[in-house]
PDB file of C-alpha atoms in Angstrom:
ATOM      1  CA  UNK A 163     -57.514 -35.283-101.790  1.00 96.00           C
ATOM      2  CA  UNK A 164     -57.995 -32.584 -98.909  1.00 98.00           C
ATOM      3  CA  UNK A 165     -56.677 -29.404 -99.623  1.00 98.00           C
ATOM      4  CA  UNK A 166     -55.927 -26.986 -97.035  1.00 98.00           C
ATOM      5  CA  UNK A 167     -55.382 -23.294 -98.089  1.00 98.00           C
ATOM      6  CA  UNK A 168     -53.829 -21.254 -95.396  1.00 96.00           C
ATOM      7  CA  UNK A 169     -53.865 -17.250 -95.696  1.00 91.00           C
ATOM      8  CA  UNK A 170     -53.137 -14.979 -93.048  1.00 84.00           C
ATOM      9  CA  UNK A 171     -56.263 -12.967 -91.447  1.00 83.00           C
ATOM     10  CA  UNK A 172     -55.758 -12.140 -87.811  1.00 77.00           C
ATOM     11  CA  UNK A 173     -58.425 -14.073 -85.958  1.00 83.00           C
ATOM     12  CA  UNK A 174     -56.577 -17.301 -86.448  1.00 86.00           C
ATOM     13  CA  UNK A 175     -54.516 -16.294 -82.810  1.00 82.00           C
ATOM     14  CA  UNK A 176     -55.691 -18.291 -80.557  1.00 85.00           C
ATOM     15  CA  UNK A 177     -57.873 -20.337 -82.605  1.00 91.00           C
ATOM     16  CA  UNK A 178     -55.957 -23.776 -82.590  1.00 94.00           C
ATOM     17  CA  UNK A 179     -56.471 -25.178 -85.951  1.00 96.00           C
ATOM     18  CA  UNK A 180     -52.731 -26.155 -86.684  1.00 96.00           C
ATOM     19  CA  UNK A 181     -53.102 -29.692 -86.211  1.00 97.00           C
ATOM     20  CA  UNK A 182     -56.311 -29.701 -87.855  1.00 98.00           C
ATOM     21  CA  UNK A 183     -54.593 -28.213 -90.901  1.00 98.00           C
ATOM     22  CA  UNK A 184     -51.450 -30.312 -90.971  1.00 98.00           C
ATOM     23  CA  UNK A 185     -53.653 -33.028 -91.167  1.00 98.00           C
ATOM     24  CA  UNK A 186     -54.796 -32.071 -94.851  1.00 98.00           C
ATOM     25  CA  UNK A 187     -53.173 -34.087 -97.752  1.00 98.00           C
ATOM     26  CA  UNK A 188     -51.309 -31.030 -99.151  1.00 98.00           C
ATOM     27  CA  UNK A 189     -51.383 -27.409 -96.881  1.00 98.00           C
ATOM     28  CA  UNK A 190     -51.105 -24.563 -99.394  1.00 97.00           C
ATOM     29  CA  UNK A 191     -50.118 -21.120 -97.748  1.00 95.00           C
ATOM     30  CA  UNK A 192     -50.763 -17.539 -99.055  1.00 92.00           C
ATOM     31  CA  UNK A 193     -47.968 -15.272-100.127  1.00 85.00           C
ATOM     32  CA  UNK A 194     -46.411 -14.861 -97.124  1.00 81.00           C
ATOM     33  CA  UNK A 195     -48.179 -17.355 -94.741  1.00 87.00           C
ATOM     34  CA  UNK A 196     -45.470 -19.622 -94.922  1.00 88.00           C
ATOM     35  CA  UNK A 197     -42.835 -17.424 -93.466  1.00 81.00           C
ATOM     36  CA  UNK A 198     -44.813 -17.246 -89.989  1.00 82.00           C
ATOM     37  CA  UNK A 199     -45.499 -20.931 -88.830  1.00 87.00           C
ATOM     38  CA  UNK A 200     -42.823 -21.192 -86.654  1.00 84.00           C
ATOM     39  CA  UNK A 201     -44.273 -18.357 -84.758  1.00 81.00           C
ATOM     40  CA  UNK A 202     -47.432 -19.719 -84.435  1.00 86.00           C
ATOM     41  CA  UNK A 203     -47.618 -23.380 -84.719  1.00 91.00           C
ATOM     42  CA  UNK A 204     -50.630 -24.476 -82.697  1.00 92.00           C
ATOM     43  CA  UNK A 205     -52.724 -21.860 -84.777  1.00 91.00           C
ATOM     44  CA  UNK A 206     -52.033 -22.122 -88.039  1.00 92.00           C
ATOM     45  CA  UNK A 207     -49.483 -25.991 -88.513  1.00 95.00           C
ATOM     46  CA  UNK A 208     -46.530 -25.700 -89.897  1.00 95.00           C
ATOM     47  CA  UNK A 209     -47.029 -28.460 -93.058  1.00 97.00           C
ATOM     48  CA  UNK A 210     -46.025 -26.615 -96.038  1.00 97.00           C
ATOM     49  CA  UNK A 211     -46.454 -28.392 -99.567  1.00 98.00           C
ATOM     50  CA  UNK A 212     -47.000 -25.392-101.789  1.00 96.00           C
ATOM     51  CA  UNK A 213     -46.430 -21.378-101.481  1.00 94.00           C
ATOM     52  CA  UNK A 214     -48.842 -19.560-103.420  1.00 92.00           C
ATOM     53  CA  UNK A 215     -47.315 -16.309-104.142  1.00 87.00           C
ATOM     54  CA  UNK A 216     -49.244 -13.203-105.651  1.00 81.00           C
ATOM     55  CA  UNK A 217     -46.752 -11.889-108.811  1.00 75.00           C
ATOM     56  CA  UNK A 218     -46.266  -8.371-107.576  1.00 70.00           C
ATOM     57  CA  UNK A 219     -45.419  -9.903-104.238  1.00 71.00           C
ATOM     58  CA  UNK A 220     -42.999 -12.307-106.340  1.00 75.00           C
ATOM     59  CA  UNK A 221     -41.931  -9.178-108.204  1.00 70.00           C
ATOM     60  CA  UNK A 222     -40.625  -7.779-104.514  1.00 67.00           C
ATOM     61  CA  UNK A 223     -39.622 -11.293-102.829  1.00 67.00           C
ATOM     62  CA  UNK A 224     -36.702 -11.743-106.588  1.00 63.00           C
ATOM     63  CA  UNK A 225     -36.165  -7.951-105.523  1.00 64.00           C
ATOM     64  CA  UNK A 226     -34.975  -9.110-102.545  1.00 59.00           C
ATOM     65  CA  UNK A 227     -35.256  -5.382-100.755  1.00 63.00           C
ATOM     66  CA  UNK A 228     -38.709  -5.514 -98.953  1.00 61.00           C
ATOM     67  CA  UNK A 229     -38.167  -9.401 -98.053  1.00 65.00           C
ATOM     68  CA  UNK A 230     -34.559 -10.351 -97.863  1.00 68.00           C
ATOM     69  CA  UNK A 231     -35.027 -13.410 -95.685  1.00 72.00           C
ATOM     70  CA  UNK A 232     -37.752 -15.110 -97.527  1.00 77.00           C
ATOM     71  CA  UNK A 233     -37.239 -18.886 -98.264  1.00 82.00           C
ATOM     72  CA  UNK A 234     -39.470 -21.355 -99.575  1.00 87.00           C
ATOM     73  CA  UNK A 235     -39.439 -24.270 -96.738  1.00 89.00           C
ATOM     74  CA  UNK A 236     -37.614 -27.355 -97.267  1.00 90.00           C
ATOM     75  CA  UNK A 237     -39.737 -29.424 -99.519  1.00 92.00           C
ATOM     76  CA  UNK A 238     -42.163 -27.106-100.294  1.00 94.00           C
ATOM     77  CA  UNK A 239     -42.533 -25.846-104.171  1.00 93.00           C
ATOM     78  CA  UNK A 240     -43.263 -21.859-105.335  1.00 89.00           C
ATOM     79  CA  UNK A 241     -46.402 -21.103-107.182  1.00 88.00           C
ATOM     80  CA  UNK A 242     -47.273 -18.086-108.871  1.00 84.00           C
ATOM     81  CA  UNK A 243     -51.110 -17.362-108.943  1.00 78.00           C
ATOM     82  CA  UNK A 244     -53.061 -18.482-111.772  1.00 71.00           C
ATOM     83  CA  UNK A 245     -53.399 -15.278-113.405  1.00 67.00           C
ATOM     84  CA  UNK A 246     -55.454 -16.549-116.343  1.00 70.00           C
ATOM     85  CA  UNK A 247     -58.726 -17.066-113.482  1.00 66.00           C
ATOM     86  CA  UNK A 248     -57.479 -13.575-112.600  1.00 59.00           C
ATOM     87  CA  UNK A 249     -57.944 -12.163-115.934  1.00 61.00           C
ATOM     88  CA  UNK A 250     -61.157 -14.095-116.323  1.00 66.00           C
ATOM     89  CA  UNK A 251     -62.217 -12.273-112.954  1.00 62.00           C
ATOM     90  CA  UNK A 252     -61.179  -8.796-114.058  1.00 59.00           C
ATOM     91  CA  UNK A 253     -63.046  -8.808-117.278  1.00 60.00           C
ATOM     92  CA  UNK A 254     -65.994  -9.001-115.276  1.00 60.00           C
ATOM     93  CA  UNK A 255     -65.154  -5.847-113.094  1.00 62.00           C
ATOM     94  CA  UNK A 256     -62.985  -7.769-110.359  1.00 66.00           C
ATOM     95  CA  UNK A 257     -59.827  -8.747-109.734  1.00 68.00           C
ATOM     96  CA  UNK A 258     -59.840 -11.514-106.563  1.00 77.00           C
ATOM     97  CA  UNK A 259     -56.722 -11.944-104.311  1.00 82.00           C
ATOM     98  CA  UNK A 260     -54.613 -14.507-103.999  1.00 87.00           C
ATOM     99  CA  UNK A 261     -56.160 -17.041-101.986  1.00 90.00           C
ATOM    100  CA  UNK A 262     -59.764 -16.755-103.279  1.00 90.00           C
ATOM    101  CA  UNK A 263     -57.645 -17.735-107.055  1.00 89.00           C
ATOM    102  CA  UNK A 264     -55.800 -20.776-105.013  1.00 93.00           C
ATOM    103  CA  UNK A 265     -59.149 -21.785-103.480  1.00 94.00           C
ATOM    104  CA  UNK A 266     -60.999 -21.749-107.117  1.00 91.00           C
ATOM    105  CA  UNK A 267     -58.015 -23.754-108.853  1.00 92.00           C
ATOM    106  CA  UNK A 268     -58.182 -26.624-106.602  1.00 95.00           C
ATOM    107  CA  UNK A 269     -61.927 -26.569-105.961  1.00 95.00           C
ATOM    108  CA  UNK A 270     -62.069 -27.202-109.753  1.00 92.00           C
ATOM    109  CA  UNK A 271     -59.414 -29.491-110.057  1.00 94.00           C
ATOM    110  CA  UNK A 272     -61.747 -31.871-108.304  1.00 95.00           C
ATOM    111  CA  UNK A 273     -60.229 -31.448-104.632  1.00 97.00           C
ATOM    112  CA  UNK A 274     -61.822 -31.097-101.410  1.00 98.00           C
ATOM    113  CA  UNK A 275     -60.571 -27.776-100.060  1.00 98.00           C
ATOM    114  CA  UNK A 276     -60.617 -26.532 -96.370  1.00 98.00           C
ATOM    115  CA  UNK A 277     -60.407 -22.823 -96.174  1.00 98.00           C
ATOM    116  CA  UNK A 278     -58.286 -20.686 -93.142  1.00 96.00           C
ATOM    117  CA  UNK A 279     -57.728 -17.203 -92.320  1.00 92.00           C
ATOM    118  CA  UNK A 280     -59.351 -14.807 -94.971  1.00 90.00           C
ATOM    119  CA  UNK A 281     -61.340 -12.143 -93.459  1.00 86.00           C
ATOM    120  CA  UNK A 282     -62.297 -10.466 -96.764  1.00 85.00           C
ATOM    121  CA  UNK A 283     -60.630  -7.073 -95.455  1.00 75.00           C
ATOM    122  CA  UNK A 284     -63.650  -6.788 -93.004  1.00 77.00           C
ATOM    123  CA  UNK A 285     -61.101  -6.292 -89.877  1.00 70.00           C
ATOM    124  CA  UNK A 286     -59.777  -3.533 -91.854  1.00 63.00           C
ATOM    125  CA  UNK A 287     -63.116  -1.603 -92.053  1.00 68.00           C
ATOM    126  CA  UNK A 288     -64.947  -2.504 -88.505  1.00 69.00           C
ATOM    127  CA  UNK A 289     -65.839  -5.922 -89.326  1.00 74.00           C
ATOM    128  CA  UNK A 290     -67.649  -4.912 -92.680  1.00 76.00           C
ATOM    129  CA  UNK A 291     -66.673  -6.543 -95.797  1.00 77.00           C
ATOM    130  CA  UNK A 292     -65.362  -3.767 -97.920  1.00 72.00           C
ATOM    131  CA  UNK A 293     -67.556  -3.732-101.295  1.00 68.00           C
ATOM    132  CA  UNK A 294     -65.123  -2.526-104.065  1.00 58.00           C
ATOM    133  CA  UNK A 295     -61.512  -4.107-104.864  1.00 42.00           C
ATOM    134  CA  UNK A 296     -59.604  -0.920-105.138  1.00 46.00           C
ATOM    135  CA  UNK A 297     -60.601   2.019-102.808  1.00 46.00           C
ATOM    136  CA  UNK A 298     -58.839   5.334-102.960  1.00 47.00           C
ATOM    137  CA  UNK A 299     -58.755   4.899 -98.818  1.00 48.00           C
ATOM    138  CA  UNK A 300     -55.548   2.888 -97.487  1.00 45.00           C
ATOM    139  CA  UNK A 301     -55.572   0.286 -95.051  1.00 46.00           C
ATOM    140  CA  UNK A 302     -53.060  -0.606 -92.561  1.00 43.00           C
ATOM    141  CA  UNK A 303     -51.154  -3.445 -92.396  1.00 43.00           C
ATOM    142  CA  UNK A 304     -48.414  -4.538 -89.947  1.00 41.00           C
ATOM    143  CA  UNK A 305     -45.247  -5.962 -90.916  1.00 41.00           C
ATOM    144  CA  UNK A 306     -41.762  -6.473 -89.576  1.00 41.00           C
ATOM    145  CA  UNK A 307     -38.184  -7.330 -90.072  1.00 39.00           C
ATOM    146  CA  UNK A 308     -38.859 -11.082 -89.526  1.00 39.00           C
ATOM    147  CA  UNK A 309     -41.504 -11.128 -91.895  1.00 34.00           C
ATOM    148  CA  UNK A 310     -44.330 -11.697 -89.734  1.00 39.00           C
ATOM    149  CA  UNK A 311     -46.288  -9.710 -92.511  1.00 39.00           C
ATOM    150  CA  UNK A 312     -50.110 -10.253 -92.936  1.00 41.00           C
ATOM    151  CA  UNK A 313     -51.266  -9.554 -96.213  1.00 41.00           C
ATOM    152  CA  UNK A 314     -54.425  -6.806 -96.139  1.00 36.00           C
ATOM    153  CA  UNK A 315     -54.976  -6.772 -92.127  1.00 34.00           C
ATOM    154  CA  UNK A 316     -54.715  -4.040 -89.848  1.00 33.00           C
ATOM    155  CA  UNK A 317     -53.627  -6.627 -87.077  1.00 39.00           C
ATOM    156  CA  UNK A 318     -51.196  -9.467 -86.550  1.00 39.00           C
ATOM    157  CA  UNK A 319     -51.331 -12.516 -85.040  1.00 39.00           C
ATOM    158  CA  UNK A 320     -47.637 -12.005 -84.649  1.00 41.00           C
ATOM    159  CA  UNK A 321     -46.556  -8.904 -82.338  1.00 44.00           C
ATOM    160  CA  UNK A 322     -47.517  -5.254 -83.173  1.00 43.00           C
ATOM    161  CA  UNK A 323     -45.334  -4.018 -85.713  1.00 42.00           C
ATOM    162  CA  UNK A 324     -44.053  -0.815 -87.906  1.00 41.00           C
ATOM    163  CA  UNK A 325     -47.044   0.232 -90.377  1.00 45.00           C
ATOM    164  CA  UNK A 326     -47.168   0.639 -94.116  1.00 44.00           C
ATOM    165  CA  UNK A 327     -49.926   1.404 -96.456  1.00 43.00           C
ATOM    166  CA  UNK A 328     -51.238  -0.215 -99.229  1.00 44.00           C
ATOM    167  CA  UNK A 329     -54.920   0.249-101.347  1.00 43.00           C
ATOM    168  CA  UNK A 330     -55.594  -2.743-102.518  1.00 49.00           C
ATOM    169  CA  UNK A 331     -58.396  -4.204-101.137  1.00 56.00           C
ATOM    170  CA  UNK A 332     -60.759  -7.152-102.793  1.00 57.00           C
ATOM    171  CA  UNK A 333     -63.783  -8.354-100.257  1.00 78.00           C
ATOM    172  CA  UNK A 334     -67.319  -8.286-101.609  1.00 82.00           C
ATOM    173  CA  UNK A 335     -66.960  -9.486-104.626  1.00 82.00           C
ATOM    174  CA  UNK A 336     -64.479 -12.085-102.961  1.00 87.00           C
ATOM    175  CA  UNK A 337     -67.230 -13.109-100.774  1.00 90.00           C
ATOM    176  CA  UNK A 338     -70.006 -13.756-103.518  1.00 88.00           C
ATOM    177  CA  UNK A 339     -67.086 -16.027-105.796  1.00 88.00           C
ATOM    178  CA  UNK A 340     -67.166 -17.860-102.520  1.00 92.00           C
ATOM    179  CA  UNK A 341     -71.015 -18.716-102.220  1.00 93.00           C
ATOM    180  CA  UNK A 342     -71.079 -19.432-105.375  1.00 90.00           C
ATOM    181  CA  UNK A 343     -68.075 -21.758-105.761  1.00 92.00           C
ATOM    182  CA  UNK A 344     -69.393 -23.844-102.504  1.00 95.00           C
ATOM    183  CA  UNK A 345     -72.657 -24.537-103.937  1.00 95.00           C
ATOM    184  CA  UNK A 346     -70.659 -26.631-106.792  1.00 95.00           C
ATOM    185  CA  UNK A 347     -67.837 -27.827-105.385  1.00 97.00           C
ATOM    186  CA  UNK A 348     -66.493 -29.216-101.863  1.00 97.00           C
ATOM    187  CA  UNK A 349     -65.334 -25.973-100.560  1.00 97.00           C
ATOM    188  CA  UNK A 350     -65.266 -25.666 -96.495  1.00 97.00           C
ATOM    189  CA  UNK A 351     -64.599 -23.350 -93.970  1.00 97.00           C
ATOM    190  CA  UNK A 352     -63.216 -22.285 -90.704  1.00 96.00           C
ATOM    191  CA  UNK A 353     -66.248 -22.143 -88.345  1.00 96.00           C
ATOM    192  CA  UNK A 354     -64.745 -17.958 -88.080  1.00 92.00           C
ATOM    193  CA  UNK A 355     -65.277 -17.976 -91.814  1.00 94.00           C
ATOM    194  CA  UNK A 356     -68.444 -18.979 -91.946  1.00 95.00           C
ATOM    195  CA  UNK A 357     -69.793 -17.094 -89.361  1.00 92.00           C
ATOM    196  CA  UNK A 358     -68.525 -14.328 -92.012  1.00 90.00           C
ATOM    197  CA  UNK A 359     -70.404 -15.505 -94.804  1.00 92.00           C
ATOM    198  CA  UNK A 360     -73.516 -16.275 -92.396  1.00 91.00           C
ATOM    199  CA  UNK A 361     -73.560 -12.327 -91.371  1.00 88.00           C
ATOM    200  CA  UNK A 362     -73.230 -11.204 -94.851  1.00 87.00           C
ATOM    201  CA  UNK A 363     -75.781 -13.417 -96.266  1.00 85.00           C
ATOM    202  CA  UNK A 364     -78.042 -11.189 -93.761  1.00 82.00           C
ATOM    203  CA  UNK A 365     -77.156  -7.723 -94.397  1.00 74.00           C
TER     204      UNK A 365
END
């Protein structure tokens, strides 16, 4: 089965993969992915079989204060992140976002995954992966009343939008659980992806 996991960096305006990736078997979108499709349809599809949702994000979304109109789409089910390849991760001195967990779970569940729309942070810091997963430093991101909220990115591929802070930030080490995974298992990328991964394998 072809997997397509779906986050939400901001190169992916423009870029024209939405048919490619409603053509996948089952489209799984990060945390808030889901909730911008309509806006940008040709870019990024609109399929939606799965919303992978981050629990502190979950935490907010049952809140219902910082995301009153979220909905998981018709059809679609809710899944929290496997926290126990989390934990796993943290022991070792990392703690991976969302979709890098997502992308590992179905890798190993014996899936062919396509990858879309992680930058590792790198817009964030002047297209430089950022090496540590926490940083005293905040980055920007952009978010709005519709929820056209990208998760880590100091751009939208929606409008511009008010600004809040927030320091998490997981890249290098993100990056490197990456390589590593796609020299065992069918893992793929966006061709912006892997010009990523290409650059960083040089530095």
């Amino acid at each position: 089965m072809v997997v397509a996991v779906v986050a939400s960096a901001a190169y992916l305006k423009g870029k024209g993969y939405g048919r490619e990736i409603d053509s996948a078997d089952l489209v799984v979108r990060v945390n808030m992915n889901s909730q911008i499709v309509h806006f940008h349809p040709d870019d990024i599809g609109t399929k939606t079989d799965v919303v992978y949702v981050a629990k502190g994000l979950w935490r907010h979304l049952i809140d219902k204060k910082d995301y009153p109109d979220f909905k998981v789409p018709e059809g679609a089910v809710m899944k929290l992140r496997d926290n126990k390849i989390g934990l796993e991760r943290k022991k070792r001195g990392y703690y991976p976002n969302t979709g890098m967990i997502a992308v590992e779970e179905f890798a190993k569940k014996g899936h062919i995954v396509k990858v879309y729309g992680m930058d590792f942070y790198s817009s964030a810091f002047g297209g430089k992966i950022p090496r540590r997963s926490t940083s005293s430093r905040p980055i920007v991101i952009t978010t709005d009343k519709k929820l056209i909220y990208l998760e880590g990115y100091t751009d939208s591929i929606g409008e511009k939008t008010p600004k809040r802070r927030v320091s998490h930030i997981g890249g290098d080490h993100d990056v490197r659980n990456l390589i590593h995974l796609m020299k065992s298992y069918p893992v793929y990328l966006d061709p912006h992806m892997e010009t990523i991964i290409a650059n960083y394998k040089r530095r």
